Coordinates of C-alpha atoms in Angstrom, one line a residue:
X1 CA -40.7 -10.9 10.8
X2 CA -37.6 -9.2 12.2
X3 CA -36.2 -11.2 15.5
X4 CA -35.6 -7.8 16.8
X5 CA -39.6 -7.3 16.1
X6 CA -39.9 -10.2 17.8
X7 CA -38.1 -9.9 20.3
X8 CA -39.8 -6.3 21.6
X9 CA -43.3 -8.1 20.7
X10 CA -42.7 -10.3 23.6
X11 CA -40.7 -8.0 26.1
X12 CA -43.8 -5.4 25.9
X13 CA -46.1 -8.2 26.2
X14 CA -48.2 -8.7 29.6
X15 CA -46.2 -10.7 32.5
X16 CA -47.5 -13.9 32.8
X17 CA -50.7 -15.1 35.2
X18 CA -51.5 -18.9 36.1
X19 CA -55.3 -18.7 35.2
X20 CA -58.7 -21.0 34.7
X21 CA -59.7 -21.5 31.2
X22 CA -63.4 -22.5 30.8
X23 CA -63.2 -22.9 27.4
X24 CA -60.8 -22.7 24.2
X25 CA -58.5 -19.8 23.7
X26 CA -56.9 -18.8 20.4
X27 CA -53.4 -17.4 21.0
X28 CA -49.7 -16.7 20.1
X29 CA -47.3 -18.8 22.3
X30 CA -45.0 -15.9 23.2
X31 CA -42.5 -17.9 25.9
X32 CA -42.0 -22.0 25.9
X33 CA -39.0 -23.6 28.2
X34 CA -38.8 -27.4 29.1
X35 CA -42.0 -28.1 31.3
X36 CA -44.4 -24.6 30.0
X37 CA -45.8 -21.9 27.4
X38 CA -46.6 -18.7 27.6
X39 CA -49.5 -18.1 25.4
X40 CA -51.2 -14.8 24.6
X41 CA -54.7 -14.7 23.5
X42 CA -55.8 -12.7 20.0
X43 CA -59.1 -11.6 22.1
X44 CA -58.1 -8.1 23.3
X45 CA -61.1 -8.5 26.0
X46 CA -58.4 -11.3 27.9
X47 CA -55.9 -9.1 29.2
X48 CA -53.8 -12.0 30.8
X49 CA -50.5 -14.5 29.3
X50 CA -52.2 -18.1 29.9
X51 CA -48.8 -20.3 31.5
X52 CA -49.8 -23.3 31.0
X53 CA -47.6 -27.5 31.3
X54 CA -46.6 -28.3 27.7
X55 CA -48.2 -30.9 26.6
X56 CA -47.2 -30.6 22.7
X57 CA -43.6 -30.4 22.1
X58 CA -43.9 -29.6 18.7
X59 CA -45.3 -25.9 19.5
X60 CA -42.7 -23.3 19.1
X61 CA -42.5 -19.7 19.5
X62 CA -44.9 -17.4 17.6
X63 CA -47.3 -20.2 16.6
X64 CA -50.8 -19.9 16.7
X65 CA -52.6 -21.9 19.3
X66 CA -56.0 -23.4 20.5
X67 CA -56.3 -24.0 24.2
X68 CA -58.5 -26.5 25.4
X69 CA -59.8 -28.0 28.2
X70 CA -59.2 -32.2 28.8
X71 CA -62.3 -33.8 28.5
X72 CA -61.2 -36.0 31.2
X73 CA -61.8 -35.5 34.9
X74 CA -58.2 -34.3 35.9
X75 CA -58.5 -31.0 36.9
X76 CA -57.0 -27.7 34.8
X77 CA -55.3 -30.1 32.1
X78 CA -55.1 -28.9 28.9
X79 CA -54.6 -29.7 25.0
X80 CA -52.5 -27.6 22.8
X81 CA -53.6 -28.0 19.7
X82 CA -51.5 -25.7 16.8
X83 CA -53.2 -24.2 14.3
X84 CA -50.4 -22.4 12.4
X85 CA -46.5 -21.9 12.8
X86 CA -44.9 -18.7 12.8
X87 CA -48.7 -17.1 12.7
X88 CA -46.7 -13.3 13.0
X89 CA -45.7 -14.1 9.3
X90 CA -48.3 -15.3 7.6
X91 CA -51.0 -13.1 6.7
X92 CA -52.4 -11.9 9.9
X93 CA -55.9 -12.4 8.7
X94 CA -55.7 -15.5 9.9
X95 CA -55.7 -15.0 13.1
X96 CA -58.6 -13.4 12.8
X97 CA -60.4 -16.4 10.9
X98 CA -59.7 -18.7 13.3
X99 CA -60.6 -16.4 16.6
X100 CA -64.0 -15.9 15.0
X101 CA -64.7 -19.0 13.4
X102 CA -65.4 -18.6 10.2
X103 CA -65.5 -21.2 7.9
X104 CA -62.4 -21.6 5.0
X105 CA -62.3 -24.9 3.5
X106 CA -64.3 -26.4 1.7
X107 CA -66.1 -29.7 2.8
X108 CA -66.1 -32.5 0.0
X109 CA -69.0 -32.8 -0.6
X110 CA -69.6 -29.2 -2.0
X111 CA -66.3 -30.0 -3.7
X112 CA -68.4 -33.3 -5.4
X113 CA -71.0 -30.8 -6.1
X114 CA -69.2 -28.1 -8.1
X115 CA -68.0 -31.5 -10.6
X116 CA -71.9 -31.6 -11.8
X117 CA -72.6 -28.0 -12.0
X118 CA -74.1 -27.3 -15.6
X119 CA -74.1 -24.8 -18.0
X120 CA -77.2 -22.3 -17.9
X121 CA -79.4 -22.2 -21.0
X122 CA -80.8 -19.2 -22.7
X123 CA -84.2 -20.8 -23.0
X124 CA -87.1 -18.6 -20.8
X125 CA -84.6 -15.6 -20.4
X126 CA -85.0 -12.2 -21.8
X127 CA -82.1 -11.7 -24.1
X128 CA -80.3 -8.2 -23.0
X129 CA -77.4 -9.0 -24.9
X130 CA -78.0 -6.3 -27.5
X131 CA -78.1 -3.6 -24.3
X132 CA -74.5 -2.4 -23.2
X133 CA -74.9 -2.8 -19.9
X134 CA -71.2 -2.1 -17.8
X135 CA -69.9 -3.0 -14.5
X136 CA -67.8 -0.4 -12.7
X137 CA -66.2 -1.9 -9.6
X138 CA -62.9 -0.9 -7.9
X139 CA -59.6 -1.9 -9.9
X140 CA -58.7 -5.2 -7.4
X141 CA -62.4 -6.7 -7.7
X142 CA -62.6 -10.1 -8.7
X143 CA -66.6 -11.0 -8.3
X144 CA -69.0 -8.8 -10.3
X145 CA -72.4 -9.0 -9.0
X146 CA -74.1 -6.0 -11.1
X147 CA -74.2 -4.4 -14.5
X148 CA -76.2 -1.0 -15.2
X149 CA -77.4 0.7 -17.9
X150 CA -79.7 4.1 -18.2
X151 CA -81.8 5.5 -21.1
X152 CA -84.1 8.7 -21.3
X153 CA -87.3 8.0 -22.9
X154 CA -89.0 9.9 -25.3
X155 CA -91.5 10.9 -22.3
X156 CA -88.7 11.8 -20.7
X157 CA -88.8 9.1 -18.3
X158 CA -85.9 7.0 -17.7
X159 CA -85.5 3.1 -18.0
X160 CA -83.1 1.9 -15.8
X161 CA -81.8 -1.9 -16.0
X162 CA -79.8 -3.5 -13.2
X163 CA -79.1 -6.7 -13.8
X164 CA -77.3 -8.9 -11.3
X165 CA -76.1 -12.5 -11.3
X166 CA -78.0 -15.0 -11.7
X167 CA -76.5 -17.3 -8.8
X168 CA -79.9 -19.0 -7.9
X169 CA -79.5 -20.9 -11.0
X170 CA -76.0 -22.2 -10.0
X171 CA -76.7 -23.2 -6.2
X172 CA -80.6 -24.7 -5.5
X173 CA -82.0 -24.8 -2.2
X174 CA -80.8 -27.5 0.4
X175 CA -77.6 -28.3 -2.0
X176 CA -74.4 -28.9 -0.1
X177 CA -73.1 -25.9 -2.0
X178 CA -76.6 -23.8 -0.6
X179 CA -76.1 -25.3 3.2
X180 CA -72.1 -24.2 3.1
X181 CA -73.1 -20.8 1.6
X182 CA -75.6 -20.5 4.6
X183 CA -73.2 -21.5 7.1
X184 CA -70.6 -18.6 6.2
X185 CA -73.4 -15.9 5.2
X186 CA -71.7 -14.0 3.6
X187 CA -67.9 -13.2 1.7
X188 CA -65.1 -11.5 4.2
X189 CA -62.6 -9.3 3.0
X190 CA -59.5 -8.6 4.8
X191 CA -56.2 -6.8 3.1
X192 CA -54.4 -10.0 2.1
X193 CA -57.0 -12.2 0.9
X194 CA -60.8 -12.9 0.7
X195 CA -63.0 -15.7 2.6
X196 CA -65.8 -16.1 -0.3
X197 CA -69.1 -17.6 0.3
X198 CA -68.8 -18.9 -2.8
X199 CA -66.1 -21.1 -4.5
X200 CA -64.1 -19.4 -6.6
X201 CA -65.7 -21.7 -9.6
X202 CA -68.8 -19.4 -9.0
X203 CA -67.8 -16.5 -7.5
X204 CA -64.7 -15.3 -10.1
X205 CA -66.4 -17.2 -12.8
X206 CA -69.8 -18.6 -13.8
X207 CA -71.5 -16.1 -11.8
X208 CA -69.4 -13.0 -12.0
X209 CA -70.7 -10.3 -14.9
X210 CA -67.2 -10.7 -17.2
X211 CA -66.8 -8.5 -19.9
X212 CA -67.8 -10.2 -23.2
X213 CA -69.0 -13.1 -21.7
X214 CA -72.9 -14.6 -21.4
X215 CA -73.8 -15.0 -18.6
X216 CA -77.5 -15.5 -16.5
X217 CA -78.6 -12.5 -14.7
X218 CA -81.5 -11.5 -13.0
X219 CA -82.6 -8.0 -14.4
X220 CA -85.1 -5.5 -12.9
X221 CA -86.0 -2.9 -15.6
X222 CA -87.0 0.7 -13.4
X223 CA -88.5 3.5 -14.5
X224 CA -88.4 6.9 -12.9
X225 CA -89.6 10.1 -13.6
X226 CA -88.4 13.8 -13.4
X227 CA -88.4 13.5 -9.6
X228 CA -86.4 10.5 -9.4
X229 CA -89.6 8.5 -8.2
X230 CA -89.9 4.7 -9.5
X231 CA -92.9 4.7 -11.5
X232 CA -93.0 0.9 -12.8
X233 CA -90.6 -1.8 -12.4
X234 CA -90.5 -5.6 -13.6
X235 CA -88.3 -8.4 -12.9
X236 CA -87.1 -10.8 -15.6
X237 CA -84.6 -13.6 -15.5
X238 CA -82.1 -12.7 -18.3
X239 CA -78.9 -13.2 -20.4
X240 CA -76.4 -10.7 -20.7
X241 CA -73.2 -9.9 -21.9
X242 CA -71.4 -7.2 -20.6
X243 CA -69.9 -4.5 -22.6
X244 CA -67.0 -3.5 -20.4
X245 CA -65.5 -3.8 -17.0
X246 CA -65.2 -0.7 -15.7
X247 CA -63.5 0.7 -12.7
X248 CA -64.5 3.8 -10.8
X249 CA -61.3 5.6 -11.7
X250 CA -61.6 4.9 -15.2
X251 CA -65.5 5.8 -15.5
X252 CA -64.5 9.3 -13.6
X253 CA -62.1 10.4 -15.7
X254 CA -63.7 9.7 -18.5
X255 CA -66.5 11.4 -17.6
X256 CA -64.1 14.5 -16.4
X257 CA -62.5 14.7 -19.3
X258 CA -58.7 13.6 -18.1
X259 CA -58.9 10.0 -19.7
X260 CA -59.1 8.9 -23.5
X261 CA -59.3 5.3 -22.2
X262 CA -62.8 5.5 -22.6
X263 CA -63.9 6.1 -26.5
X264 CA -65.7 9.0 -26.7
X265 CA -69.4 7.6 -28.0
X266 CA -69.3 5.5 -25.1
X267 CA -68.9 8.2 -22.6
X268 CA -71.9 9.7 -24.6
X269 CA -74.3 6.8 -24.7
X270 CA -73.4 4.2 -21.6
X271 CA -71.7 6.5 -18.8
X272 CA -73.2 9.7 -19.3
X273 CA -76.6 8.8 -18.9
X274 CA -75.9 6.8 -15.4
X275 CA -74.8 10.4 -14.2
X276 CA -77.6 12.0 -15.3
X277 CA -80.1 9.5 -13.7
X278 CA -78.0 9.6 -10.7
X279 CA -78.7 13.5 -10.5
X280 CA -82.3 12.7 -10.6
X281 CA -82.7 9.9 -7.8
X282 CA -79.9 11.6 -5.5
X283 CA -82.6 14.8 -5.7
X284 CA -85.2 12.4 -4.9
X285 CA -82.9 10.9 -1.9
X286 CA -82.3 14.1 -0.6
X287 CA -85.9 15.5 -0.9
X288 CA -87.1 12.5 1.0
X289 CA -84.5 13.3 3.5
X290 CA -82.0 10.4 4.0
X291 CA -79.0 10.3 6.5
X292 CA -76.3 12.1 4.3
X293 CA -73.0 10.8 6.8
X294 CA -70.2 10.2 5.0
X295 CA -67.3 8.4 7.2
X296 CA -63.8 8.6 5.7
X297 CA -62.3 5.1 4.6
X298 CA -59.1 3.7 4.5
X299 CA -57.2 0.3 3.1
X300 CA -54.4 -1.5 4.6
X301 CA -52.4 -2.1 1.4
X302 CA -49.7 -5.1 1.7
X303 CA -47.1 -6.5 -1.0
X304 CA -46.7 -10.3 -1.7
X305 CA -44.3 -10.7 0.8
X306 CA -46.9 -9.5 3.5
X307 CA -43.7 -7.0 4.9
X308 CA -44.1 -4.0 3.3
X309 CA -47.3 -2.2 4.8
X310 CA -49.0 1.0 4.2
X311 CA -52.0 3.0 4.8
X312 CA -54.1 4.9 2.6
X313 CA -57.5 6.9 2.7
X314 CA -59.9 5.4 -0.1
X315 CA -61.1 8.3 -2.5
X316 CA -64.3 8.0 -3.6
X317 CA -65.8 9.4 -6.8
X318 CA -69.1 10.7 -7.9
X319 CA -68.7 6.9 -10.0
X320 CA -69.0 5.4 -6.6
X321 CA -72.1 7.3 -5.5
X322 CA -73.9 6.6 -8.8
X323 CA -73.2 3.0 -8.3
X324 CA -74.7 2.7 -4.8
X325 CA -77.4 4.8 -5.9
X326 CA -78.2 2.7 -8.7
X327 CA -78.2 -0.5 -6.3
X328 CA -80.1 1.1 -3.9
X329 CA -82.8 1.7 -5.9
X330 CA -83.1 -1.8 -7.1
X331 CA -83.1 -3.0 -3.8
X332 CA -86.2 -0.5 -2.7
X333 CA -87.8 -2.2 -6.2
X334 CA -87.3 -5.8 -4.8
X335 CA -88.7 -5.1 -1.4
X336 CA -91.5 -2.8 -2.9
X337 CA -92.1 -6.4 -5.2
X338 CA -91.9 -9.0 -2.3
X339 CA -94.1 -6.5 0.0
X340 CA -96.8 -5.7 -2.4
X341 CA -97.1 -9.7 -3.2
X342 CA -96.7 -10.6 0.7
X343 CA -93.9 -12.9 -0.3
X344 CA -92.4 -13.7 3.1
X345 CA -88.9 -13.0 2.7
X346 CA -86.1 -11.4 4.7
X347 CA -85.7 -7.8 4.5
X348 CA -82.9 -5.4 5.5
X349 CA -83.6 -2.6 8.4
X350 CA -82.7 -0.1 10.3
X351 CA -84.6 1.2 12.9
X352 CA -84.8 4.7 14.6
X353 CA -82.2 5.6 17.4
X354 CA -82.4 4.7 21.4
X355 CA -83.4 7.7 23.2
X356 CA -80.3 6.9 25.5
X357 CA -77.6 6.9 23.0
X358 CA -79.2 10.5 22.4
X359 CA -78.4 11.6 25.5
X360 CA -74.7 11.8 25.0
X361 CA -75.5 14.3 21.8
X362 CA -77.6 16.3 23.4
X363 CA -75.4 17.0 26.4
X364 CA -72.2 17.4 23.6
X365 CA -74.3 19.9 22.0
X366 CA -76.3 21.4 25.4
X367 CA -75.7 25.3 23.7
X368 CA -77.9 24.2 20.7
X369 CA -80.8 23.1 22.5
X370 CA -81.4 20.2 20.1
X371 CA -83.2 18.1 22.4
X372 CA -83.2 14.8 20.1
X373 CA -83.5 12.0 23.5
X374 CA -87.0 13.7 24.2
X375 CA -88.2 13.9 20.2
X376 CA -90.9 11.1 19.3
X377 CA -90.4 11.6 15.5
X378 CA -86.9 11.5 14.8
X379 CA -85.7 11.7 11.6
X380 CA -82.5 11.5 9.3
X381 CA -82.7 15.4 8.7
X382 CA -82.4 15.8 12.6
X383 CA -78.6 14.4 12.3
X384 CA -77.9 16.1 9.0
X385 CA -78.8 19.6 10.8
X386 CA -75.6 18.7 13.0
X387 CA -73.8 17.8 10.4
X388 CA -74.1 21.4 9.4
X389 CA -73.6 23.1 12.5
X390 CA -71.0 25.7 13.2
X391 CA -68.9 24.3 16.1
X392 CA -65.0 24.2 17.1
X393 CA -65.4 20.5 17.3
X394 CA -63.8 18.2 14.5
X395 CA -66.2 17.1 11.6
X396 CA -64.7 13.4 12.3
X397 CA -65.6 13.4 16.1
X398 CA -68.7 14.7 15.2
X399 CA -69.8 11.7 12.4
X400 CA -68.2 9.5 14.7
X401 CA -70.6 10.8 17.5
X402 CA -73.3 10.2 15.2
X403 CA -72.5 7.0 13.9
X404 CA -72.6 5.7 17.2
X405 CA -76.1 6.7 17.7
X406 CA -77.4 4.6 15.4
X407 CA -79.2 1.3 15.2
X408 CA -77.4 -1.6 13.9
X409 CA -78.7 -2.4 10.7
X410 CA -79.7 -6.3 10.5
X411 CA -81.5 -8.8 8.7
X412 CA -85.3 -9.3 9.3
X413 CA -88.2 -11.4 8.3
X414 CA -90.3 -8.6 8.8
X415 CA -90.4 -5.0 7.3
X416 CA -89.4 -2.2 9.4
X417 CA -88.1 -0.1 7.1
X418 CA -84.7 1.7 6.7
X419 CA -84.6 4.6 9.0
X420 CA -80.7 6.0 7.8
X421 CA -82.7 5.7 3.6
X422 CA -85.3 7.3 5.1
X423 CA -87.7 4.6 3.1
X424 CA -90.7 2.4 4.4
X425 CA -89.8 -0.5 1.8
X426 CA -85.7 -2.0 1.5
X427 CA -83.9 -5.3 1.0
X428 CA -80.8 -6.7 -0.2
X429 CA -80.9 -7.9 -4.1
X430 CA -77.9 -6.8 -5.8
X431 CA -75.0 -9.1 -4.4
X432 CA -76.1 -12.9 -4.4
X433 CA -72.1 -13.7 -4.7
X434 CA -71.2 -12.0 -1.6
X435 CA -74.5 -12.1 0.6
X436 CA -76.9 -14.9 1.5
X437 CA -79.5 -12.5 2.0
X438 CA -79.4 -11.3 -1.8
X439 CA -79.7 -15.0 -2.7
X440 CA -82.6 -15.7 -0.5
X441 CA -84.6 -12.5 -1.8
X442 CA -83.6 -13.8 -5.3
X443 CA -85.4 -17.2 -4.9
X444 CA -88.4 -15.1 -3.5
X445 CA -88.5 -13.2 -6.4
X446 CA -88.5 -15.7 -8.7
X447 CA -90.7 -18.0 -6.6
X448 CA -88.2 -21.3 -6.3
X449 CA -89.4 -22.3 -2.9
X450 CA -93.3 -23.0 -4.7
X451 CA -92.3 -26.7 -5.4
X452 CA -90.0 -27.2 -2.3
X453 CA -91.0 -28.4 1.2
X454 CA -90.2 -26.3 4.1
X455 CA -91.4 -26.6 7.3
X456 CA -91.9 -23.6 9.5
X457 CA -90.8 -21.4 6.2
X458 CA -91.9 -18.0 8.3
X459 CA -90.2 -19.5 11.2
X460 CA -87.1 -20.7 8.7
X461 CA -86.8 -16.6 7.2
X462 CA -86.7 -16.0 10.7
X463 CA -83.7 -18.2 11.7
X464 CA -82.1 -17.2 9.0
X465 CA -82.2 -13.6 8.9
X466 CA -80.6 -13.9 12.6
X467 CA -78.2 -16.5 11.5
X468 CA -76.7 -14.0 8.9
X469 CA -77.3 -10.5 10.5
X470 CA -74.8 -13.1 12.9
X471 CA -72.6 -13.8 10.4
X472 CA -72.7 -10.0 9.0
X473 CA -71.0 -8.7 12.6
X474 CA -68.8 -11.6 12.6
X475 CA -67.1 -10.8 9.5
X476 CA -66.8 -6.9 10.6
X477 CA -65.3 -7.7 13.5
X478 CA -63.1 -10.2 11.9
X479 CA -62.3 -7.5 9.3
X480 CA -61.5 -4.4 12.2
X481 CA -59.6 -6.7 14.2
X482 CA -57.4 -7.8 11.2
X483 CA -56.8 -3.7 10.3
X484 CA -55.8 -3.2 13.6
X485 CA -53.4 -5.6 14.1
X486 CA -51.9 -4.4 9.9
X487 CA -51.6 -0.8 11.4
X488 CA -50.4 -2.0 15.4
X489 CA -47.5 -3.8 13.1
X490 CA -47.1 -0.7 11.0
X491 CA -46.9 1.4 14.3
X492 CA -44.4 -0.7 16.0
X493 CA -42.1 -0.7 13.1
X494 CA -42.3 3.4 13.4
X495 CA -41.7 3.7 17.4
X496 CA -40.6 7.1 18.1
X497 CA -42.4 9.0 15.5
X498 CA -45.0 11.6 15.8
X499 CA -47.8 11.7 14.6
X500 CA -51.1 14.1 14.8
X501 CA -54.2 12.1 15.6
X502 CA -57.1 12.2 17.7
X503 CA -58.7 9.7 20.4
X504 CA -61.9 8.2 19.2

């Protein structure tokens, strides 16, 4: 960073305030001189500069800080412990990990752990390595939890097979690498690098679906009917070997016609087919009247160097629908399985809107008459009909209005169902690398916890589906925060400009 940036970054900082700290702070030190600091916190909900004595001389400017209070007696002492020098040009992620605590290293003894992991065997596993079954995943992905692949039957039914790594095999319950996997909940993903809740051994290797490579898998074949209803399902634990990695780009063009990567008997028997059975469940999604709220995305996109910065709105393809699609039913297959057996097991919901955070939609749209705080049987197709409406107001205020209506989806021991889906039954399955969730419901599935002693086990799925519906929010916020502070830098470096926007 620029010493002009730096300079301004401290100039337009806030004046500092002699203040209490009751417990640690995370900060940048923005001012030091012989007997004090001036250290800003990275918690925008502490609008104060914390002047504190210097206590450790090696602390320079723009370092990242912890403040903590003396566990002696003495009164407003404190220890200033550094965390990182020159935080402003490292990757600002960072800050983020450390405000929000999420784990990073890994402790030895997983470390020990990953020395003894063993090959799988293809002994008790249904071979699928004579189906081409494809992953399709954005160019920069690195972990590839799922592989697909569609057929119409001669009944003119269609067999669906999702199969998604096997990673239950690799980490066993109560392991050190199972109890550090619990304790971060789930992978974070920020614009310069990626917290995984899985080493890399597992996570870009042994587990991920490589192209050409065996690898375990467990497989749920579907089968669905002209209305794009699941008619029979069953689970197997599997060997595959994927025929191609795919990304959505690719698979689009292809199926558009703009692209010759793609030879053309495998756009006629592997891709086509997923976009005809996509037709057929996306009728059945509609028909049973899901929330259809599409919010725009956009990526931070950083060189090397972490100095050149950008922003750019993510384009999604019909390749991307059909993929969620496709997981989306497996996952109403797995907790349609687990419910129907009474496996207790944590399930994903999302229940109906407050009647308060109604409110502020029905006064916004007073001239419609829509009257959604006082309805007792909301559903999804209420907020599509507003979707649709004919107003002067912008489509993203609008979504935005809605998306703020909404429940927080979370992690449950018991089934609520999805209210957004607009389905009774739903879980998380398909990405054991990324999500503890997935891996519990994979263990349920397969039964692992029948020879294992749990106390409380209700009690446990209980704990843990709070734990990582926890862990779930703390990696969003750790995610916004670090977007925010990509485009605040980007801003800065464009003061002056003008720009059309809109206040959210």
């Amino acid at each position: 960073m620029s010493r002009k940036y730096k300079k301004k970054l401290r100039k337009y900082s806030y004046q500092p305030n002699t203040v209490r700290i009751d417990d640690e702070i995370i900060g940048i030190v923005i001012k030091k001189n012989k007997n004090s600091v001036s250290i800003i916190p990275v918690d925008r909900k502490i609008r104060k500069v914390f002047k504190i004595k210097n206590q450790n001389k090696a602390v320079k400017i723009d370092d990242l800080v912890r403040i903590k209070k003396n566990t002696k007696e003495e009164v407003d002492r404190f220890n200033i412990e550094l965390i990182e020098t020159n935080a402003l040009d490292k990757p600002l992620s960072n800050i983020s990990v450390h405000k929000n605590k999420i784990p990073y290293e890994w402790p030895d003894n997983v470390i020990e752990e990953l020395k003894e992991i063993k090959n799988f065997n293809t002994v008790d596993r249904e071979d699928l390595t004579g189906i081409p079954l494809i992953t399709i995943d954005g160019a920069d992905a690195k972990d590839f939890d799922d592989a697909v692949w569609a057929k119409k039957t001669e009944n003119g039914e269609w067999h669906l097979i999702v199969a998604i790594a096997d990673v239950s095999f690799y980490v066993q319950p109560n392991s050190s690498l199972d109890k550090e996997a619990l304790k971060r909940g789930n992978s974070t993903y920020f614009p310069d690098q990626v917290i995984p809740m899985l080493p890399e051994l597992l996570s870009n290797n042994l587990c991920s679906l490589i192209e050409d490579r065996k690898r375990p898998c467990l497989a749920v074949h579907i089968y669905i009917n002209h209305l794009g209803e699941i008619i029979k399902y069953n689970f197997s634990r599997a060997v595959i070997k994927s025929k191609a990695r795919l990304t959505y780009e690719q698979v689009q063009s292809a199926y558009d016609g703009k692209s010759e990567d793609v030879p053309k008997e495998f756009l006629a028997d592997i891709i086509r087919p997923l976009y005809e059975v996509y037709e057929i469940l996306h009728q059945n999604r509609v028909k049973r009247g899901s929330l259809e709220l599409e919010i725009l995305e956009k990526k931070i996109m950083i060189n090397n160097s972490n100095k050149s910065i950008s922003v750019k709105n993510v384009r999604k393809y019909k390749s991307h629908k059909i993929i969620e699609e496709l997981m989306i039913t497996a996952n109403i297959a797995a907790a349609m399985e687990l419910s129907l057996k009474e496996t207790p097991s944590i399930y994903r919901i999302h229940e109906k809107p407050d009647s308060e955070k109604l409110k502020l939609i029905d006064k916004i749209f007073d001239s419609y008459n829509l009257g959604l705080s006082k309805k007792k049987n909301i559903t999804p197709q209420d907020f599509n009909k507003i979707l649709n409406l004919d107003t002067n107001l912008s489509d993203i205020l609008i979504k935005n209005l809605i998306l703020r209506s909404q429940s927080q989806a979370k992690y449950n021991n018991e089934n609520f169902g999805h209210f957004g889906l607009g389905i009774s039954h739903y879980t998380h399955f398909t990405s054991p690398i990324r999500r503890y969730s997935d891996l519990m419901v994979h263990r349920q599935l397969l039964n692992q916890y029948k020879n294992i002693e749990l106390e409380n086990y209700e009690t446990n799925n209980k704990e843990i589906a709070d734990y990582i519906s926890f862990t779930e929010r703390r990696s969003v916020d750790a995610e916004r925060e670090t977007y925010d502070r990509y485009v605040a830098k980007l801003l800065f470096k464009k003061k002056g400009s003008i720009f059309k926007s809109y206040i959210n």
